[in-house]
Coordinates of N, CA and C in Angstrom, one line a residue:
Chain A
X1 N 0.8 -1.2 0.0 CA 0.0 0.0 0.0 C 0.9 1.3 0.0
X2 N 0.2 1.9 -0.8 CA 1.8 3.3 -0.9 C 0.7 4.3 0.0
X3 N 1.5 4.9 1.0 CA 1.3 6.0 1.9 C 2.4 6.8 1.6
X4 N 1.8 8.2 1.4 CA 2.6 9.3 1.7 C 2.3 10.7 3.2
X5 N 3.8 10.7 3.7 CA 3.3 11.7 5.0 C 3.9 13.3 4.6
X6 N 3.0 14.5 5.1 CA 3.7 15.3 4.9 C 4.4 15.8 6.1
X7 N 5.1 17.0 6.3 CA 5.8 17.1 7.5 C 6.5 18.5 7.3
X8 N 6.7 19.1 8.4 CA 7.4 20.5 8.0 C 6.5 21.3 8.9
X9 N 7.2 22.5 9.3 CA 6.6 23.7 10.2 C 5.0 23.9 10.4
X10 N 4.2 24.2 11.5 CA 3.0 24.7 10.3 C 2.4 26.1 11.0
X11 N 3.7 27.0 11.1 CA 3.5 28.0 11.2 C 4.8 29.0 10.3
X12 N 4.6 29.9 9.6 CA 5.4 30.4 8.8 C 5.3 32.0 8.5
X13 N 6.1 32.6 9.0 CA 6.3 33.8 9.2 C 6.1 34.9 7.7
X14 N 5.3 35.9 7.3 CA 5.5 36.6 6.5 C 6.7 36.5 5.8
X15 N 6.9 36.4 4.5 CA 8.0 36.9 3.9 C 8.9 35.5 3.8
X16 N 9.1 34.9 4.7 CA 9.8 33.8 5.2 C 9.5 32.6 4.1
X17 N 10.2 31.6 4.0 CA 10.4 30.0 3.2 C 9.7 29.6 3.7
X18 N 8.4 28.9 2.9 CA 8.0 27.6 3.8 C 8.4 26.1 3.3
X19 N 8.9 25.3 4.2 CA 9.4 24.0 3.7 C 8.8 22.8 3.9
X20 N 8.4 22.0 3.2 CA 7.6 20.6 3.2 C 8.1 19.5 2.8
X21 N 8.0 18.4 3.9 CA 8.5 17.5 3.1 C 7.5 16.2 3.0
X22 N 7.6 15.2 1.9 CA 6.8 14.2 1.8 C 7.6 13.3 1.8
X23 N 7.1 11.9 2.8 CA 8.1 11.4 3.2 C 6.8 10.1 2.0
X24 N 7.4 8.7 1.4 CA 6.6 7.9 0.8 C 7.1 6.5 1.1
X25 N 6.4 5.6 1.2 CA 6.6 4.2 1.8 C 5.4 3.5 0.8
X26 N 5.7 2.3 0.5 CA 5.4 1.2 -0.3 C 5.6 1.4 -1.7
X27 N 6.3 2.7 -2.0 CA 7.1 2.7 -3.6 C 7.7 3.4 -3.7
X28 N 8.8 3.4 -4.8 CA 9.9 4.2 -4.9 C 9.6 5.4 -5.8
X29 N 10.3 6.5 -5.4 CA 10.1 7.5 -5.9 C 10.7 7.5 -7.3
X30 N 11.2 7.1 -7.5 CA 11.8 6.6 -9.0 C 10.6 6.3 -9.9
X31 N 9.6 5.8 -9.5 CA 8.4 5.4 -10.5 C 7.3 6.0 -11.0
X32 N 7.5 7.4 -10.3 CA 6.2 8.3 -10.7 C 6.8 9.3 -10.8
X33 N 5.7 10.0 -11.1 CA 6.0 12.1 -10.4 C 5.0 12.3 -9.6
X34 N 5.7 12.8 -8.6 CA 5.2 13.5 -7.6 C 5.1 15.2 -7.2
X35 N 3.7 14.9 -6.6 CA 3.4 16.3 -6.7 C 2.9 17.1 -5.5
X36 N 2.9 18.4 -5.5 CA 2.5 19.2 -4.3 C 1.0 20.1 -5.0
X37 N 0.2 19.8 -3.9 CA -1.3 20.6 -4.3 C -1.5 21.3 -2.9
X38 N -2.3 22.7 -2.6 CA -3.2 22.9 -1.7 C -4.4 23.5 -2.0
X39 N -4.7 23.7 -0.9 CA -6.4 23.8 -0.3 C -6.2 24.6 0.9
X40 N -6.6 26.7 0.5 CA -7.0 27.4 1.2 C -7.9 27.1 2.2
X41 N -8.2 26.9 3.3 CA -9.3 26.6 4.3 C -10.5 26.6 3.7
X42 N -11.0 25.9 3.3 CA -12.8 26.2 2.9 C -13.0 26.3 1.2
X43 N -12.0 25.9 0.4 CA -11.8 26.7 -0.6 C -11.3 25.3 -1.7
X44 N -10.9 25.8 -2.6 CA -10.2 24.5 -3.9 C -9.0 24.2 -3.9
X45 N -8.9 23.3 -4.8 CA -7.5 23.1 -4.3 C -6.6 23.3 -6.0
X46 N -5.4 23.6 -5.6 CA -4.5 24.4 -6.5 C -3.2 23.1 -6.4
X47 N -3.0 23.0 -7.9 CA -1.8 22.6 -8.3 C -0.4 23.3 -8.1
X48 N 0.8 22.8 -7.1 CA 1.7 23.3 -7.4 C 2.6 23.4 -7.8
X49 N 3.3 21.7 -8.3 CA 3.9 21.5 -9.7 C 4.1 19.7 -9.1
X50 N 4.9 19.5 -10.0 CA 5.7 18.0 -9.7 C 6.9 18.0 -10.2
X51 N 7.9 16.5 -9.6 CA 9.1 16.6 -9.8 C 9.0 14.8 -10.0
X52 N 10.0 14.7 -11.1 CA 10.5 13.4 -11.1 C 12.0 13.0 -10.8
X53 N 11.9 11.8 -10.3 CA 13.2 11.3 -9.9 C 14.7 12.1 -10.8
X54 N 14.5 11.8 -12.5 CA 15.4 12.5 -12.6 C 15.8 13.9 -12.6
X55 N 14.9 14.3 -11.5 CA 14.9 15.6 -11.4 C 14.2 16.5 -12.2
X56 N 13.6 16.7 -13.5 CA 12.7 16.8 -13.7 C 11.6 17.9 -13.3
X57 N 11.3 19.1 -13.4 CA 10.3 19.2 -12.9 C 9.2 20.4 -13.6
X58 N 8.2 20.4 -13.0 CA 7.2 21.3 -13.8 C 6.2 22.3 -13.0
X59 N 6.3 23.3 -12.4 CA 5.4 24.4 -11.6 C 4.3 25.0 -12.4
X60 N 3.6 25.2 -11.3 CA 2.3 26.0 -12.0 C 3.0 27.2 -12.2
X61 N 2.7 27.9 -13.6 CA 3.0 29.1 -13.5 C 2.8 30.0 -12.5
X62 N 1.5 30.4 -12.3 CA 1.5 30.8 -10.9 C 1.9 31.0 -10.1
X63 N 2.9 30.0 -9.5 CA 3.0 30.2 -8.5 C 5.2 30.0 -8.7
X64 N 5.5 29.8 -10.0 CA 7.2 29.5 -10.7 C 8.2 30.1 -10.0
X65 N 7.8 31.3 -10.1 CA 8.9 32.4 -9.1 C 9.2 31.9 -8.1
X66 N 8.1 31.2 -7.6 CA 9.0 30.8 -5.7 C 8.9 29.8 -5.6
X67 N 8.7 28.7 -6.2 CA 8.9 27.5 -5.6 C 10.1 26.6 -6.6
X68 N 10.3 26.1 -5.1 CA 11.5 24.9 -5.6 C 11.3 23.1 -5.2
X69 N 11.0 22.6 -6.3 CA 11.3 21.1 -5.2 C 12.6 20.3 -5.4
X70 N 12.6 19.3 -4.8 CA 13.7 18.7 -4.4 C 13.2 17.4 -4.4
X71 N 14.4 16.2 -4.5 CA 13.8 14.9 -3.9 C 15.3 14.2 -3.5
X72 N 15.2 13.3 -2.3 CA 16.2 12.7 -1.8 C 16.0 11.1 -2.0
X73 N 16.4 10.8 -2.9 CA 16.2 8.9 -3.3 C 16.7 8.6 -2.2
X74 N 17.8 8.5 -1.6 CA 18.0 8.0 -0.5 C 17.1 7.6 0.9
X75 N 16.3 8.4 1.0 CA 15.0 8.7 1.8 C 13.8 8.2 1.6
X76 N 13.8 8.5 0.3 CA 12.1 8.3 -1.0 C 11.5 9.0 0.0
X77 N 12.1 10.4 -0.2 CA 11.5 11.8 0.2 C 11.4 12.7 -1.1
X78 N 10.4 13.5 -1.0 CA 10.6 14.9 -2.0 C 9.9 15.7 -0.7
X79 N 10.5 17.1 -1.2 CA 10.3 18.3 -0.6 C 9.6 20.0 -1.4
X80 N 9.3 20.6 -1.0 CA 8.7 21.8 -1.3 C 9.5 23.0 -0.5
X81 N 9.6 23.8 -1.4 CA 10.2 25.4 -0.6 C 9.3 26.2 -1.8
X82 N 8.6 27.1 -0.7 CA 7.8 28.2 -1.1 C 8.5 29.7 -0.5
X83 N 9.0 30.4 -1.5 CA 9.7 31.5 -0.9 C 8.6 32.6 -0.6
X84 N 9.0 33.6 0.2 CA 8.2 34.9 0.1 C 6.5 34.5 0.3
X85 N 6.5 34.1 1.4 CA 5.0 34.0 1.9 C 4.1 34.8 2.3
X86 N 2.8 35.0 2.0 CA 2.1 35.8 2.4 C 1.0 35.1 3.1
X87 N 0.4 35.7 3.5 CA -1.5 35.4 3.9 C -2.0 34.7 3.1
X88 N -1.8 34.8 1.6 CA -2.8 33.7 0.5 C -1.9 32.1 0.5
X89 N -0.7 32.3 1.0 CA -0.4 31.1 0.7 C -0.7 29.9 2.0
X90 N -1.7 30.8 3.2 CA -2.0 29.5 4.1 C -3.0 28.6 3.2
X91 N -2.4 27.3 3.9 CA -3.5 26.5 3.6 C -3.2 24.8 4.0
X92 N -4.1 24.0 3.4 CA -3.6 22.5 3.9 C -2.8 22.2 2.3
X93 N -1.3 21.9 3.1 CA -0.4 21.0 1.5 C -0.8 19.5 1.6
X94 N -0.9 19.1 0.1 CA -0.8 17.9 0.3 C 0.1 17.1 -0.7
X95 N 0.8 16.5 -0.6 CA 1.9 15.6 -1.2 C 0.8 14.5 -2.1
X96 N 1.3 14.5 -3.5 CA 0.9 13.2 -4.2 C 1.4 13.2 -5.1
X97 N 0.8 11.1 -5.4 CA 1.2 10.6 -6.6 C 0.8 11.0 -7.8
X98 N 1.3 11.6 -9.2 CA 0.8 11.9 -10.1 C 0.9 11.0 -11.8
X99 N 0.2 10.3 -12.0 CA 0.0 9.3 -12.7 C 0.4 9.7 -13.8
X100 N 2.0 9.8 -14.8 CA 1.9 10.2 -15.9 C 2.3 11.9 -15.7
X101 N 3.0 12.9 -16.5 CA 3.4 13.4 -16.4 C 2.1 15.3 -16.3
X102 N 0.9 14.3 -16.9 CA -0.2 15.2 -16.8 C -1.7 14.4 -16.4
X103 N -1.7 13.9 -15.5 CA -2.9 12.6 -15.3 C -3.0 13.5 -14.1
X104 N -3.8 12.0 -13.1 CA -4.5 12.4 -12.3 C -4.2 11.8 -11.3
X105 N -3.9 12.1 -9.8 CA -3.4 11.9 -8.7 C -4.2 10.7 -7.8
X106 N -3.5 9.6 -8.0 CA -4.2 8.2 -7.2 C -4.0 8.0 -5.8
X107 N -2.7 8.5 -5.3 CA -2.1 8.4 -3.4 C -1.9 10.1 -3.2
X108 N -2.6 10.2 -2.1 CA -2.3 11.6 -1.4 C -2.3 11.5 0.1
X109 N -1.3 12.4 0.7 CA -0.7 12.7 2.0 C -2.1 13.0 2.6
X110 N -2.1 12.8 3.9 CA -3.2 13.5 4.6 C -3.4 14.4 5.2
X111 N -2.3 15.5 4.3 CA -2.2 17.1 4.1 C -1.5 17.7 5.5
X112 N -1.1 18.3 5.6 CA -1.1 19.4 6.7 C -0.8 20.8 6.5
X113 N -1.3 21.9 7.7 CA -1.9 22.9 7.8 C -0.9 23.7 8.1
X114 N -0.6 24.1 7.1 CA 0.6 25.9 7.1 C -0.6 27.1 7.3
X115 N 0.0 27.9 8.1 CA -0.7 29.2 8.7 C 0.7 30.4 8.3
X116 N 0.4 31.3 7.9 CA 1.1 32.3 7.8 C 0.5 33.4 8.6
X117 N 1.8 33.4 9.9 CA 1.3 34.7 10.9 C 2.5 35.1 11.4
X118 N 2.9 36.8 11.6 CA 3.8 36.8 12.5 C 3.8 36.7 14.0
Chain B
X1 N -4.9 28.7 -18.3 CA -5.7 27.7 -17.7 C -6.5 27.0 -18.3
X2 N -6.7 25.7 -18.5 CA -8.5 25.6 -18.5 C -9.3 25.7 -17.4
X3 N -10.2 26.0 -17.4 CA -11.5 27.1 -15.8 C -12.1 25.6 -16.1
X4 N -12.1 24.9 -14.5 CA -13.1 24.2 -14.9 C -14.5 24.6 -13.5
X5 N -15.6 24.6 -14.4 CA -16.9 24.8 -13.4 C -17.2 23.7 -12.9
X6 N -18.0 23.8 -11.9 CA -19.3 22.6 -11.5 C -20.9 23.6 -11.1
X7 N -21.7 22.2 -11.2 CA -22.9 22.6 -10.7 C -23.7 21.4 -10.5
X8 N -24.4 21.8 -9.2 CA -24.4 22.9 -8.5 C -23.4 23.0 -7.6
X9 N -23.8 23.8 -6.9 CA -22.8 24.2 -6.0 C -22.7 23.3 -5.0
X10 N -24.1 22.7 -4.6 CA -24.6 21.9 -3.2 C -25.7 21.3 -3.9
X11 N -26.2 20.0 -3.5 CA -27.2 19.1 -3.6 C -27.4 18.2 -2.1
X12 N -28.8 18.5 -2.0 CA -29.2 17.4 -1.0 C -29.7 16.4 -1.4
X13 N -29.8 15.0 -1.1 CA -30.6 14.4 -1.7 C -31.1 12.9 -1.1
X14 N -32.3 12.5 -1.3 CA -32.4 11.2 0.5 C -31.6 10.0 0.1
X15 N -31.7 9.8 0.7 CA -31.0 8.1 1.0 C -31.3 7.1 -0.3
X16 N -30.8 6.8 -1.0 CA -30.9 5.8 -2.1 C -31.6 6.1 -3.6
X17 N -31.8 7.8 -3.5 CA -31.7 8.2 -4.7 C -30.5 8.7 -5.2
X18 N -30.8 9.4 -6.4 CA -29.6 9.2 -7.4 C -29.7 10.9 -7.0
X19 N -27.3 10.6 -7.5 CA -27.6 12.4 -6.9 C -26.2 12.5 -8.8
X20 N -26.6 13.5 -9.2 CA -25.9 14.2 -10.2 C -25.1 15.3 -10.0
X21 N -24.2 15.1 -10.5 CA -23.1 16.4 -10.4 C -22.5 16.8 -11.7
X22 N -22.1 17.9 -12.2 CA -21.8 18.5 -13.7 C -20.3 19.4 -13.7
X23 N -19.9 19.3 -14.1 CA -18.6 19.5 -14.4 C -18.6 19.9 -16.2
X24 N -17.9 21.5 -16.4 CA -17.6 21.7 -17.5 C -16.4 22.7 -17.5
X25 N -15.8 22.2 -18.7 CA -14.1 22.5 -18.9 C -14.1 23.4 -19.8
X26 N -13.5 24.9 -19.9 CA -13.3 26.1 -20.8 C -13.0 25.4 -21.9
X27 N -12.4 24.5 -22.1 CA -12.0 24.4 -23.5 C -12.0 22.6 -23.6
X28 N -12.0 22.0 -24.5 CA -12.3 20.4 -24.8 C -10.9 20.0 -24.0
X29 N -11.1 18.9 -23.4 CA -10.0 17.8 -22.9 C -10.0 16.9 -23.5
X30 N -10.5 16.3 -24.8 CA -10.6 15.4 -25.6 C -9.1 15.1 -26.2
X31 N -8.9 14.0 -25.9 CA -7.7 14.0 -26.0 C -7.6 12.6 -27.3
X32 N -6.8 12.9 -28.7 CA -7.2 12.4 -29.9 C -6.2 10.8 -29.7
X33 N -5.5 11.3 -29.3 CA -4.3 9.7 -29.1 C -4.8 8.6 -28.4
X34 N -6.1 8.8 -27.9 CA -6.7 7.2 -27.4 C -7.9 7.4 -27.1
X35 N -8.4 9.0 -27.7 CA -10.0 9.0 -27.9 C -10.8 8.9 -26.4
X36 N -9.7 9.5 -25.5 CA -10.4 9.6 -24.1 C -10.5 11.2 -23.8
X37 N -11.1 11.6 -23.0 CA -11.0 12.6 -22.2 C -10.3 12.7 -21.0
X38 N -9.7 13.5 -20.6 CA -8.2 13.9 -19.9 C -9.0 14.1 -18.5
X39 N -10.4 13.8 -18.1 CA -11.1 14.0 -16.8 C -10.8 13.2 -15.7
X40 N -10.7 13.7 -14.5 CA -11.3 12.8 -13.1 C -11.8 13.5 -12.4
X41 N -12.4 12.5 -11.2 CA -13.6 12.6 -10.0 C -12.8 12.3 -9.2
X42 N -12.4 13.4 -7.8 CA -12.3 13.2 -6.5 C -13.5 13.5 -5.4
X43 N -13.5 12.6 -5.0 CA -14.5 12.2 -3.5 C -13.8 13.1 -2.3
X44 N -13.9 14.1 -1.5 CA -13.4 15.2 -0.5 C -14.4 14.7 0.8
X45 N -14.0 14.0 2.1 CA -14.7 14.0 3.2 C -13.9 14.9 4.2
X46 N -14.5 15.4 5.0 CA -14.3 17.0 6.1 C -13.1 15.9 6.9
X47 N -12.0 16.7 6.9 CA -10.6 16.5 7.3 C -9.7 15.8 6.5
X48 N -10.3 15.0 5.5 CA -9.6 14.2 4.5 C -9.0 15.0 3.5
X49 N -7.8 13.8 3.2 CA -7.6 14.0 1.5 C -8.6 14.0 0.4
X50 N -8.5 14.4 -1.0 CA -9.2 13.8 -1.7 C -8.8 12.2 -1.7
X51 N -10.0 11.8 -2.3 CA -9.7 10.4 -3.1 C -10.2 10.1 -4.2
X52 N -9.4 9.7 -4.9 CA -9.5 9.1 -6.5 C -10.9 8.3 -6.4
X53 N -11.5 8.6 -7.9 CA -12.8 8.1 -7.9 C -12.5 7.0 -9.4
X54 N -12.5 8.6 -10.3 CA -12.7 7.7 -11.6 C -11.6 9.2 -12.4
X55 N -10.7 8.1 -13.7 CA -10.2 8.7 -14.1 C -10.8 8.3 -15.8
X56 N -10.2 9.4 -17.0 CA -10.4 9.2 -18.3 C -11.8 9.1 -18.1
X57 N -12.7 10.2 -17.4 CA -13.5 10.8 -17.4 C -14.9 9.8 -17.1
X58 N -14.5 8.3 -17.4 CA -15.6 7.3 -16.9 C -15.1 6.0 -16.8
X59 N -14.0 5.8 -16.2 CA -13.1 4.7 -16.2 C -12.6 5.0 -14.1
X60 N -13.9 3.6 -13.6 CA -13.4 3.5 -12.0 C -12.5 3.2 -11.5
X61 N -11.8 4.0 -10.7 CA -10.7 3.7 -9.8 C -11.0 2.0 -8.9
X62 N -10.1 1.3 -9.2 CA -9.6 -0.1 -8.4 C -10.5 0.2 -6.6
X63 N -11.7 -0.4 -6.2 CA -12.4 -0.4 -4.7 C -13.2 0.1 -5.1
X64 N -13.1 1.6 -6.0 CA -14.6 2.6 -6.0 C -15.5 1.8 -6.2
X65 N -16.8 1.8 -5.0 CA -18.1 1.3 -5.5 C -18.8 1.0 -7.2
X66 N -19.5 0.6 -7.7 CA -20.3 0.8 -8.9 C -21.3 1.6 -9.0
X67 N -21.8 2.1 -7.8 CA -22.7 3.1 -8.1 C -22.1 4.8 -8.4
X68 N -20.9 4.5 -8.5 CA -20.3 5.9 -9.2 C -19.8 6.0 -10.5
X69 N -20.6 6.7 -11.0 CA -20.0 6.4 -12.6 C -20.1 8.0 -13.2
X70 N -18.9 7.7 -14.1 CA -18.8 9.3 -15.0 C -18.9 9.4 -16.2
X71 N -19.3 10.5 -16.9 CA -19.7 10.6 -18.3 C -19.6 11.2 -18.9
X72 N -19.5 11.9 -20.2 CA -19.6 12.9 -20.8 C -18.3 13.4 -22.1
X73 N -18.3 14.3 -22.4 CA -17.3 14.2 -22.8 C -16.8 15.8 -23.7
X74 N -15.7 15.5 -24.2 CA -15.4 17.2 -24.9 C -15.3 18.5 -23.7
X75 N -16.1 18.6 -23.5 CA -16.5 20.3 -22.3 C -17.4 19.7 -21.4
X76 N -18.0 19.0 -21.6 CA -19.6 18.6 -20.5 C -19.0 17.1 -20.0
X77 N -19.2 16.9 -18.0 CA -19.3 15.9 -18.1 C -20.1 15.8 -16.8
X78 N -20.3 14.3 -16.0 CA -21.6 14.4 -15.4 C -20.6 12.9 -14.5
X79 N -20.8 13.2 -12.7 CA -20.7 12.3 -12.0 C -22.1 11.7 -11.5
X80 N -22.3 10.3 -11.6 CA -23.3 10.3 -10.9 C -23.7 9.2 -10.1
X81 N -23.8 9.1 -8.6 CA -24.3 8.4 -8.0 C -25.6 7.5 -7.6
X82 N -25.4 6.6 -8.3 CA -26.9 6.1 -8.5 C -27.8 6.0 -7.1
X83 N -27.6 5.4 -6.2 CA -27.9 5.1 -5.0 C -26.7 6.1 -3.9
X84 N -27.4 6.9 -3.2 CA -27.2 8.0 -2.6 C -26.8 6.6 -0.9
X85 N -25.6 6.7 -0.5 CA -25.3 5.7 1.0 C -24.9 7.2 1.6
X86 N -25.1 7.2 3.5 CA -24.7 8.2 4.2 C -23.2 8.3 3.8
X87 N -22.4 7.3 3.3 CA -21.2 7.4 3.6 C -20.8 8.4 1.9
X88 N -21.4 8.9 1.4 CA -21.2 9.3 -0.3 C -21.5 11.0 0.6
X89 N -21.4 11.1 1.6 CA -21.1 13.0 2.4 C -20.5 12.7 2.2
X90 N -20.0 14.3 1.1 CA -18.7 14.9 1.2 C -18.5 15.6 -0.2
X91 N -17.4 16.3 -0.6 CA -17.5 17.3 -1.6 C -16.8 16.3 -2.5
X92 N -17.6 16.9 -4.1 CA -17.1 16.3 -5.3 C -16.2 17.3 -6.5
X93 N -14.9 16.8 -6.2 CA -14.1 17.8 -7.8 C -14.1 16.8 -8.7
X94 N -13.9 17.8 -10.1 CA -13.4 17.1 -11.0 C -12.1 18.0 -11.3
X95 N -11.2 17.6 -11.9 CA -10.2 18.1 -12.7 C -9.5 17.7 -13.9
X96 N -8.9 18.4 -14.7 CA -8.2 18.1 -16.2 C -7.2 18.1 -16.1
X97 N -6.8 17.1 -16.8 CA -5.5 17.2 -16.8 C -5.1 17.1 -19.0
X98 N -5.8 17.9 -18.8 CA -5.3 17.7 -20.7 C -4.4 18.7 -21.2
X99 N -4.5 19.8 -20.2 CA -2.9 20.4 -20.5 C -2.4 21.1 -19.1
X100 N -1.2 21.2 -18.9 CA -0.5 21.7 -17.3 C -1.0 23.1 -17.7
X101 N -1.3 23.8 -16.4 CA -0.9 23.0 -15.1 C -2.3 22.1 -15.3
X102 N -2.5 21.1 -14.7 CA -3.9 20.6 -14.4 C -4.6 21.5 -13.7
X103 N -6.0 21.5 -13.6 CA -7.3 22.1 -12.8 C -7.9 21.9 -12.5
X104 N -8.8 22.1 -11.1 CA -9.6 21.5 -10.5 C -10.5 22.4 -10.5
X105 N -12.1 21.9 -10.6 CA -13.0 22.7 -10.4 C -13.6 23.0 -8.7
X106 N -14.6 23.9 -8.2 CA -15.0 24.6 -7.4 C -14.8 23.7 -6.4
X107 N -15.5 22.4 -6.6 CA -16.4 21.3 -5.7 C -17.6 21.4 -5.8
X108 N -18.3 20.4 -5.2 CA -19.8 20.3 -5.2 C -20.1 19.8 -3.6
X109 N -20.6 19.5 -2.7 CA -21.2 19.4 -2.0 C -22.4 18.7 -1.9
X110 N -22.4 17.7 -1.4 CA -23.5 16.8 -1.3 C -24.0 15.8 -0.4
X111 N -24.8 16.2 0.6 CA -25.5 15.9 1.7 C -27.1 15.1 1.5
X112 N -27.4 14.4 2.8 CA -28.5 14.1 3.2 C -29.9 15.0 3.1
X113 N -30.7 14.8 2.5 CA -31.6 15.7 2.3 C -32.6 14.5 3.7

């Protein structure tokens, strides 16, 4: 069974990086792309890009300027850095599997809750 | 982007009737290379993740019950629950993935009448 966890601060200062990581168990990160989405409180949820093992990766335009991901094969971890935070960017992240390099996401994290406050 | 809508917004509906949900995409997701549509259906319950329903717009996800089926195609498409169970609370997206970034529409909402 593939589970993904997320993990990382979940409070994040104006202006400040926010950093996420997805930690994944029952498959290797080598076999998909993996992706980061959220979900404003009460609201939809937004694509934030994905990355593949060989590094690889694709951001929403939207949001290009500041994000970076990462992945640690050693781990079968990937990560998120969101630079320059504001108030729009609280919300629940959630880490997942992305089927294909533009499909549809089958395993997701059971999100956690970044707040931006100082 | 492609914008994708839903409607309604919210549906109640009793116990073991059929509940419909509509989903339509700014521009066609019809995708020519295998004659599918580039659609899926996530299932949203209050604290959860989503969960995969159905992808290629009417093709069930591996567990999903059979009373969930999707339809439609080009710009228009249609989730629908034939038999309404308590356990089918909770909000319904769809999203495209026929060109990046992918999109998800509003959600739908769908409760016990």
């Amino acid at each position: 069974q593939v589970r993904l966890q997320e993990s990382g601060p979940g409070l994040v200062k104006p202006s400040e990086t926010l950093s996420l990581t997805c930690s994944v168990s029952g498959d290797s990160i080598t076999t998909y792309y993996w992706s980061w989405i959220r979900q404003p409180p009460g609201k939809g949820l937004e694509w934030i890009g994905y990355i593949y093992y060989s590094g690889s990766t694709n951001y929403n335009p939207s949001l290009k300027s500041r994000v970076t991901m990462s992945l640690d094969m050693s781990k079968n971890q990937f990560s998120l850095k969101l630079t320059s935070v504001t108030a729009a960017d609280a919300a629940v992240y959630y880490c997942a599997r992305l089927v294909g390099t533009s499909g549809w996401f089958d395993y997701w994290g059971q999100g956690t809750l970044v707040t931006v406050s100082s | 982007d492609i914008v994708m809508t839903q409607s309604p917004d919210s549906l109640a509906v009793s116990l073991g009737e059929r509940a419909t949900i509509n989903c339509k995409s700014s521009q066609s997701v019809f995708y020519s290379s295998n004659n599918k549509n580039c659609l899926a259906w996530y299932q949203q319950k209050p604290g959860q993740p989503p969960k995969l329903l159905i992808y290629w717009a009417s093709t069930r996800e591996s567990g999903v019950p059979d009373r969930f089926s999707g339809s439609g195609s080009g710009t228009d498409f249609t989730l629908t629950i034939s038999s309404l169970q308590a356990e089918d609370v909770a909000a319904y997206y769809c999203q495209q993935y026929s060109t990046t970034p992918p999109t998800f529409g509003p959600g739908t909402k769908v409760d016990i009448k």
